[in-house]
Coordinates of C-alpha atoms and ligand atoms in Angstrom, one line a residue:
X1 CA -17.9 7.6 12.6
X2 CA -16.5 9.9 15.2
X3 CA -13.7 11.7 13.8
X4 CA -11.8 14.6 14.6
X5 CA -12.1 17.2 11.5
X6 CA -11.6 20.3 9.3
X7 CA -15.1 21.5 7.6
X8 CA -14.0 24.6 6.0
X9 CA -10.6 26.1 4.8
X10 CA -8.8 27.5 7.6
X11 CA -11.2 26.8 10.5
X12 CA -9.9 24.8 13.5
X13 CA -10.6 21.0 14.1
X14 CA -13.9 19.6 15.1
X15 CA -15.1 16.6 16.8
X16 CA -18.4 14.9 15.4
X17 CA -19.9 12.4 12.5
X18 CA -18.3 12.5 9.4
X19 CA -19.2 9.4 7.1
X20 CA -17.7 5.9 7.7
X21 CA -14.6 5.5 5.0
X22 CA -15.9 2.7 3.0
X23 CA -12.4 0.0 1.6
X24 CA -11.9 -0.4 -1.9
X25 CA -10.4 -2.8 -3.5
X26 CA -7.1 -3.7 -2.1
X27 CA -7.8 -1.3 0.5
X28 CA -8.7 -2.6 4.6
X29 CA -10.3 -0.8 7.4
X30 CA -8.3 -0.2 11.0
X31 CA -10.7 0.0 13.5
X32 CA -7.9 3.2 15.5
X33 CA -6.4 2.3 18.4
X34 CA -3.6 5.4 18.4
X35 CA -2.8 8.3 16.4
X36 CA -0.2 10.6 16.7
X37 CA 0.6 14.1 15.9
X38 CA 2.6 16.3 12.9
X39 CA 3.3 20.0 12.5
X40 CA 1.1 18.3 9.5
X41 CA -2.2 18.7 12.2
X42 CA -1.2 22.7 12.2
X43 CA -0.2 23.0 8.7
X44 CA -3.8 21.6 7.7
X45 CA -5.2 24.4 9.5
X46 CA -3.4 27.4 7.9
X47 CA -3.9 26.4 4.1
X48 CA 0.0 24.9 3.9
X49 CA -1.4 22.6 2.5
X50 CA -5.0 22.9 1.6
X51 CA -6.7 19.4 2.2
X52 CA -8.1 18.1 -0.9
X53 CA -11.5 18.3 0.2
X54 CA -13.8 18.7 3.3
X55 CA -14.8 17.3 5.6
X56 CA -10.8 16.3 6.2
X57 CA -9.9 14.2 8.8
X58 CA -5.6 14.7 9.9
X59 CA -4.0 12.3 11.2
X60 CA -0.5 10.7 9.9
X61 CA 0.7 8.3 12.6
X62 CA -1.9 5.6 12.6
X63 CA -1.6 1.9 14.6
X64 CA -4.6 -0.5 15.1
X65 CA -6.6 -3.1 14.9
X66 CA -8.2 -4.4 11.2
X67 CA -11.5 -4.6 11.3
X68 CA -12.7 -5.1 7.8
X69 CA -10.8 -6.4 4.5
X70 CA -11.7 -5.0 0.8
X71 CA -12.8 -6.8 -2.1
X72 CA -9.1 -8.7 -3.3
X73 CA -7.4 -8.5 0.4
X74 CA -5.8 -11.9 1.2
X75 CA -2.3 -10.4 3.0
X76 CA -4.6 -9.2 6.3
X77 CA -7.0 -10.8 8.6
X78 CA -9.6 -9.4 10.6
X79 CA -7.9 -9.0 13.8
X80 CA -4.4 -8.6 13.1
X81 CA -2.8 -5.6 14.9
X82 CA -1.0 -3.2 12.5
X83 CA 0.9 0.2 11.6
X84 CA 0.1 1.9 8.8
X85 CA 2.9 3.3 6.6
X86 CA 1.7 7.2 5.7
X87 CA 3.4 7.2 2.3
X88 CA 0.7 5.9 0.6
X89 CA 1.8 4.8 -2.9
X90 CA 0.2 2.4 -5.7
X91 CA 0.9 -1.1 -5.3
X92 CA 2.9 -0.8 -8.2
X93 CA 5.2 1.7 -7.2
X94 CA 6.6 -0.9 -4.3
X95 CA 8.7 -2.0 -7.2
X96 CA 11.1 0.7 -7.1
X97 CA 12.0 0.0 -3.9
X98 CA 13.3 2.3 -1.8
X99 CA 12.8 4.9 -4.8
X100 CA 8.9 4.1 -4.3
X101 CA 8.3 7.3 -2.5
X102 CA 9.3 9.1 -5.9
X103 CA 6.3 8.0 -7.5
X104 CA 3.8 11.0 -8.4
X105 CA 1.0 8.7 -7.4
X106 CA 2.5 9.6 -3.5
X107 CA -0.2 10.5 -1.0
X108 CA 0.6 11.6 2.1
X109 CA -1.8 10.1 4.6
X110 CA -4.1 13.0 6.6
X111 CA -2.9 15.0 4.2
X112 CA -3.8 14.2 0.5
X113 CA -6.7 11.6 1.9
X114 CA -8.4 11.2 5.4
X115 CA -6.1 10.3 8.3
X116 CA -6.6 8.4 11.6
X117 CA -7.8 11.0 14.2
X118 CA -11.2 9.5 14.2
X119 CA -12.6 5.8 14.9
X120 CA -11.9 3.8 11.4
X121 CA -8.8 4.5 9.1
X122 CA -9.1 3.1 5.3
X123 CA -5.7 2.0 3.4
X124 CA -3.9 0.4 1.2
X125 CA -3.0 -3.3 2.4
X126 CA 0.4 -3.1 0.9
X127 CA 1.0 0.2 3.4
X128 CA 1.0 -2.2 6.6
X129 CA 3.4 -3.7 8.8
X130 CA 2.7 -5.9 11.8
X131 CA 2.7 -3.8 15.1
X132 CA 6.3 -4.3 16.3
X133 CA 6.5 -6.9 18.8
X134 CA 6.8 -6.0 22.6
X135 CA 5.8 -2.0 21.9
X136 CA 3.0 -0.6 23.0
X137 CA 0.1 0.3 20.7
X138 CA 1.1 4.4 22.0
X139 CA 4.5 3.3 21.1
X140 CA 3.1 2.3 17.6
X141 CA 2.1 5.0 16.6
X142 CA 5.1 7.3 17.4
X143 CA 7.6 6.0 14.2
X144 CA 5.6 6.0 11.0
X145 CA 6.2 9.1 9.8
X146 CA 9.5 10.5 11.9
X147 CA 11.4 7.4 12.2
X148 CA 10.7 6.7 9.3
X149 CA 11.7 9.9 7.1
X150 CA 14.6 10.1 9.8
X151 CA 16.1 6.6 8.4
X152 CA 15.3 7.4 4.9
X153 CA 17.5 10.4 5.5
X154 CA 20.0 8.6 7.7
X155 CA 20.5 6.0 5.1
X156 CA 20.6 8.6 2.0
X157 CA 23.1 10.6 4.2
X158 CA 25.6 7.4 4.6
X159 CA 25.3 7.9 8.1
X160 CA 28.5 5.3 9.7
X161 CA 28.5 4.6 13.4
X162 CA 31.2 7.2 15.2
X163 CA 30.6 10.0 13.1
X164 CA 29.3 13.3 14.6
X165 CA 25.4 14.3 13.9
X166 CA 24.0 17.5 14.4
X167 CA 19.8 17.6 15.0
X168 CA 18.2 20.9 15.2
X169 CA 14.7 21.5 16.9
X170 CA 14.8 18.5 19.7
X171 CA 11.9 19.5 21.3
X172 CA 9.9 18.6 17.9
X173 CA 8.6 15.0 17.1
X174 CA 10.8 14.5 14.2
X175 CA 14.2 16.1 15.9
X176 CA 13.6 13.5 18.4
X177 CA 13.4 10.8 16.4
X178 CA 16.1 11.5 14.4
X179 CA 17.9 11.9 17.5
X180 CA 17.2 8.4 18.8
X181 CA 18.2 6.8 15.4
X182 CA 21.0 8.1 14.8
X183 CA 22.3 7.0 18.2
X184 CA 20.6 3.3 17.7
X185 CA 23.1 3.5 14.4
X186 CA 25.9 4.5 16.8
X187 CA 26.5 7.9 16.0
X188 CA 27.8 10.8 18.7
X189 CA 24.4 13.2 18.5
X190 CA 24.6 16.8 19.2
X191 CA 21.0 18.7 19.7
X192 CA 19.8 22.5 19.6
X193 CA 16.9 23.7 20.8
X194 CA 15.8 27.5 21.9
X195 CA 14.8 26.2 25.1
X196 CA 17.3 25.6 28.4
X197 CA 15.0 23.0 29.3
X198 CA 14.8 20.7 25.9
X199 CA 18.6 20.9 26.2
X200 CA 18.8 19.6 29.7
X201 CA 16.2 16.8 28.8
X202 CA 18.5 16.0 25.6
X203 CA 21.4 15.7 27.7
X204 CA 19.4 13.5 30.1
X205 CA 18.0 11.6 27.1
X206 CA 22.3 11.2 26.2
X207 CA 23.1 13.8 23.6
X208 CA 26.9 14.8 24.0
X209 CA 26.2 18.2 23.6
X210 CA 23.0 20.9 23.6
X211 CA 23.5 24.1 22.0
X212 CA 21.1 26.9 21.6
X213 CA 19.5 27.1 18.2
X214 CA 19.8 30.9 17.7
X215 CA 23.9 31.3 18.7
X216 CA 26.7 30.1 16.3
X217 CA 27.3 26.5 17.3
X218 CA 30.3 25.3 19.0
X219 CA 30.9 22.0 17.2
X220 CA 31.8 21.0 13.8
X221 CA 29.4 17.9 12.9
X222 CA 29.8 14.9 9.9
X223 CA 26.0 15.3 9.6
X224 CA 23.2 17.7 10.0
X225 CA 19.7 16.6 10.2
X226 CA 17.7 19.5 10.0
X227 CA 13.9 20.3 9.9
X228 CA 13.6 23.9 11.3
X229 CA 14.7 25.9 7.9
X230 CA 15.9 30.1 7.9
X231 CA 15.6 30.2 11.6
X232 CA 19.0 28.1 12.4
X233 CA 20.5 27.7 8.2
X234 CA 23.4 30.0 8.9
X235 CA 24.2 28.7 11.7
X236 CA 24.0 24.6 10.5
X237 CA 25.7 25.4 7.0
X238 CA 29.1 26.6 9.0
X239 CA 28.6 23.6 12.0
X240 CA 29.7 21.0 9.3
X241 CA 32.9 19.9 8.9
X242 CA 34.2 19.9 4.5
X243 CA 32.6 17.1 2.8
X244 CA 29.7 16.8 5.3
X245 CA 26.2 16.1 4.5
X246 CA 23.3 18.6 5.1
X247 CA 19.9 16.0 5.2
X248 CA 16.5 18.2 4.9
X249 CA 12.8 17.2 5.4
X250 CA 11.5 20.5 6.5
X251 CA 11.3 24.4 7.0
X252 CA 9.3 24.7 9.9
X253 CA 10.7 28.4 10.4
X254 CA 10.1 28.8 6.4
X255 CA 10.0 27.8 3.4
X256 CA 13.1 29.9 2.3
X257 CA 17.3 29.9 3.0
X258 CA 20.2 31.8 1.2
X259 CA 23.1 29.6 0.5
X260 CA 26.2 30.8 0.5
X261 CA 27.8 29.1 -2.6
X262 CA 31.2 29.7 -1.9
X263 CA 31.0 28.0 1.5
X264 CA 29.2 25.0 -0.3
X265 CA 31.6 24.4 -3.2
X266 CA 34.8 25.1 -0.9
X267 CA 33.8 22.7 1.7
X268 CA 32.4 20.3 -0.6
X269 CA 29.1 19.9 0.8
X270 CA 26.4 17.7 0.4
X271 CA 22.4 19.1 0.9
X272 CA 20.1 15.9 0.2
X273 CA 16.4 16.5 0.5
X274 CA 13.9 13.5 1.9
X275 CA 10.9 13.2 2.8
X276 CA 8.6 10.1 4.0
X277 CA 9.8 6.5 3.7
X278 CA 9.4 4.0 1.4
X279 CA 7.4 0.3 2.4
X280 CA 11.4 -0.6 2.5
X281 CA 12.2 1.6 4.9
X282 CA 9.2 1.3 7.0
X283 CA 9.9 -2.5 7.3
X284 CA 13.7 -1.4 8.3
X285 CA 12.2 0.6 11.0
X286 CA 9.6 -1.3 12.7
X287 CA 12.6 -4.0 13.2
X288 CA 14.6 -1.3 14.9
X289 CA 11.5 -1.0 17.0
X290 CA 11.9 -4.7 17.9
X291 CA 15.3 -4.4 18.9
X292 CA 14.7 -1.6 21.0
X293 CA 14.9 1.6 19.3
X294 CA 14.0 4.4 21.5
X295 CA 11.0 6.9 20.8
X296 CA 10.3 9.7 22.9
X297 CA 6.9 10.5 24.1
X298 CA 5.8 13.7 25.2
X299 CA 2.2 13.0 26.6
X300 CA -0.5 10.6 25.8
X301 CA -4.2 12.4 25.4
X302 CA -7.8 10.9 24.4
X303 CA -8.7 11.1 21.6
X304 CA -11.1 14.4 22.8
X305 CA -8.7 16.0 24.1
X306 CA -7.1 16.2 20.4
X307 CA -6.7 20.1 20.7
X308 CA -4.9 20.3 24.3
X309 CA -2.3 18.3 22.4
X310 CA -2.2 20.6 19.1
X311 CA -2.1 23.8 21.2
X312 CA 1.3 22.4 23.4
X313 CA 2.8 21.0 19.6
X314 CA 1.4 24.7 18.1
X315 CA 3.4 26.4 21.6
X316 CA 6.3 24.4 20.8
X317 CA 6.3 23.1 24.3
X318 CA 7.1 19.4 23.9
X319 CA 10.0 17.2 24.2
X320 CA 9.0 14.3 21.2
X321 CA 5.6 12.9 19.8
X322 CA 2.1 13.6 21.1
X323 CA -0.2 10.2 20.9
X324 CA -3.9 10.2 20.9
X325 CA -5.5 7.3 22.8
X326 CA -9.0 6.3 21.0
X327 CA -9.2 3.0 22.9
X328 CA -6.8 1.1 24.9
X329 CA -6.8 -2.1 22.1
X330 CA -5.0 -4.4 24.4
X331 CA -1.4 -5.1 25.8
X332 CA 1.6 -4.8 24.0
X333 CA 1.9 -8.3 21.3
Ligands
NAP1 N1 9.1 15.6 4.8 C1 8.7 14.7 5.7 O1 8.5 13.6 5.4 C2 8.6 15.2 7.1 C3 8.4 14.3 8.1 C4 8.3 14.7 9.4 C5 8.5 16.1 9.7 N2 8.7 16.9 8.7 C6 8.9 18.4 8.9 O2 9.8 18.5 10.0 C7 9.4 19.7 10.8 C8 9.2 19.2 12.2 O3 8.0 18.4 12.3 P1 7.5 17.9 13.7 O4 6.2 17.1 13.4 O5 8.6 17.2 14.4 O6 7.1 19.3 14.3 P2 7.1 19.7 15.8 O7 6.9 18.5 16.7 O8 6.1 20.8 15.9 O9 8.6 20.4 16.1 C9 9.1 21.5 15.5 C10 10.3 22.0 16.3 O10 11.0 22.9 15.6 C11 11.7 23.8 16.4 N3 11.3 25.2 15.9 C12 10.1 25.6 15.5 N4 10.1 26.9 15.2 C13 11.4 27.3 15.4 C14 12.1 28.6 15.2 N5 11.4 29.6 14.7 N6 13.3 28.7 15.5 C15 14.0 27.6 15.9 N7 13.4 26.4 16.2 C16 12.1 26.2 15.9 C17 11.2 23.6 17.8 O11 12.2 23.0 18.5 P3 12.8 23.6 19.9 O12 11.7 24.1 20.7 O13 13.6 22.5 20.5 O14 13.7 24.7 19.5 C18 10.0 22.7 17.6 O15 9.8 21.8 18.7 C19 8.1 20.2 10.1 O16 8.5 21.3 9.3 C20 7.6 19.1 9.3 O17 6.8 19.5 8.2 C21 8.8 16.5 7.4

């Protein structure tokens, strides 16, 4: 197939024939309609992480169209339009429930096994849900991953319609996301960003406040939802109010913070770390897509013109998810 690609340890992605991924048992085969783009697509290219092996397709956000059913596969047909979960866990571990993305058997997909920037996309049935009805398929692929991990940390962080949320990072797919969410769930949302022009578009968008990322904030917040890491801690850690609740699922300025302990334990703070979402989850959020949760997109590319839209996500230019287009699969279900 024709697949976007990494062939070497830090090289950039290319575009040409890698093999066709052949379904297992339990497994089926998405013929790609959209993918979308992660810092994930970047990360792949500087080592953090180092795919598993090469040729490695990225790709994490992944809707389409199934096209072929493994040995064993009676959930799917041929035909049926779908969204693919990327925490990819054993079947087994769905018993855990929402816990099922604490199993060690967790792969992330395009990063721990090929994603869906190229034509065909092999996975686990159980990681499917039903395209949500009345989106579009660029739509479709905007919410598995930050919607997702934004609900799973919504819903750890007891989030409670009226309370005050702080997101960091707007401009970035998963800010935005989080944004949205936590607004469907009838929270008052609060943004930063280091650009004047995110913050306008967040106020547009209906944040109640925009605040730039590298000044002490103005507001004291229930919730943070932060992504960004060393580059805003300081500044986030004194924004909440005593007993509220830090929620982490990245460090895209770092890997690294100080904490102040006294300010934790005197304020009664909560940090909770997430990351992905379970099948549970993912379920949860493709209904909120039904009822009409928001997603922001920033720009729709073909799928060739894969690193136009890495360079703008690598600039830090855009204001929510970049979608690939690989065909245009029909009209919204
Ligand atoms: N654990 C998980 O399951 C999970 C899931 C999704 C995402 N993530 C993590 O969340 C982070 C965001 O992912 P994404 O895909 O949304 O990335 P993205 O679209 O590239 O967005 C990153 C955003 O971070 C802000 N930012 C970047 N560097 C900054 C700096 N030095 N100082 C201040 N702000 C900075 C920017 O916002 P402004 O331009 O508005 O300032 C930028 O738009 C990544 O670290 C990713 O690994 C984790």
């Amino acid at each position: 197939m024709l697949a976007w690609h990494l062939d070497a340890e830090h090289s950039d992605h290319r575009f040409g024939e890698v093999p066709d991924p052949v379904p297992g048992p339990g497994d089926v085969r998405l013929s790609v309609v959209t993918s979308a783009l992660n810092h994930m697509d970047h990360w792949l290219t500087v080592g953090r992480p180092r795919p598993p092996s090469f040729p490695h397709v990225p790709g994490c956000d992944v809707a389409g169209i199934v096209e072929s059913l493994g040995p064993g596969v009676t959930t799917w047909a041929v035909g049926d339009e779908v969204v693919v979960n990327a925490a990819v866990v054993p079947e087994a571990a769905l018993s855990r429930g929402v816990d099922s993305v604490l199993d060690p058997g967790l792969q992330i997909l395009g990063e721990h096994r090929w994603g869906g920037h190229g034509a065909l996309c092999v996975v686990p049935a159980h990681q499917l849900a039903r395209r949500p009805k009345g989106r579009t398929w660029v739509e479709a692929a905007t919410y598995p991953v930050c919607s997702t991990t934004a609900w799973r940390m919504l819903r750890r962080g007891r989030l409670e319609a009226g309370e005050r949320v702080l997101v960091t990072g707007i401009g970035g797919g998963f800010a935005t996301a989080a944004f949205c969410l936590a607004r469907h769930l009838g929270a008052e949302v609060h943004v930063t960003s280091r650009d004047p022009a995110k913050r306008r578009r967040a106020l547009e968008l209906g944040a109640a406040g925009a605040h730039d990322s590298s000044e002490p904030l103005p507001v004291q917040v229930d919730v943070v939802v932060e992504s960004i890491g060393p580059a805003v801690w300081d500044h986030v850690v004194r924004a909440l109010r005593p007993g509220g609740r830090l929620l982490v699922c990245g460090g895209t300025s770092g890997p690294t913070v100080e904490l102040d302990l006294p300010r934790l334990f005197y304020k009664q703070l909560e940090i909770i770390g997430a990351s992905c979402g379970s099948q549970e989850e993912f379920s949860d959020v493709t209904r909120f897509l039904e009822e009409g949760l928001e997603v922001v997109v920033d720009g729709v590319y073909p799928l060739e013109r894969y690193p136009e839209a890495l360079q703008r996500l690598r600039a830090g230019e855009q204001v929510g998810k970049l979608v690939l287009e690989h065909t245009k699969g029909g009209t919204p279900a």
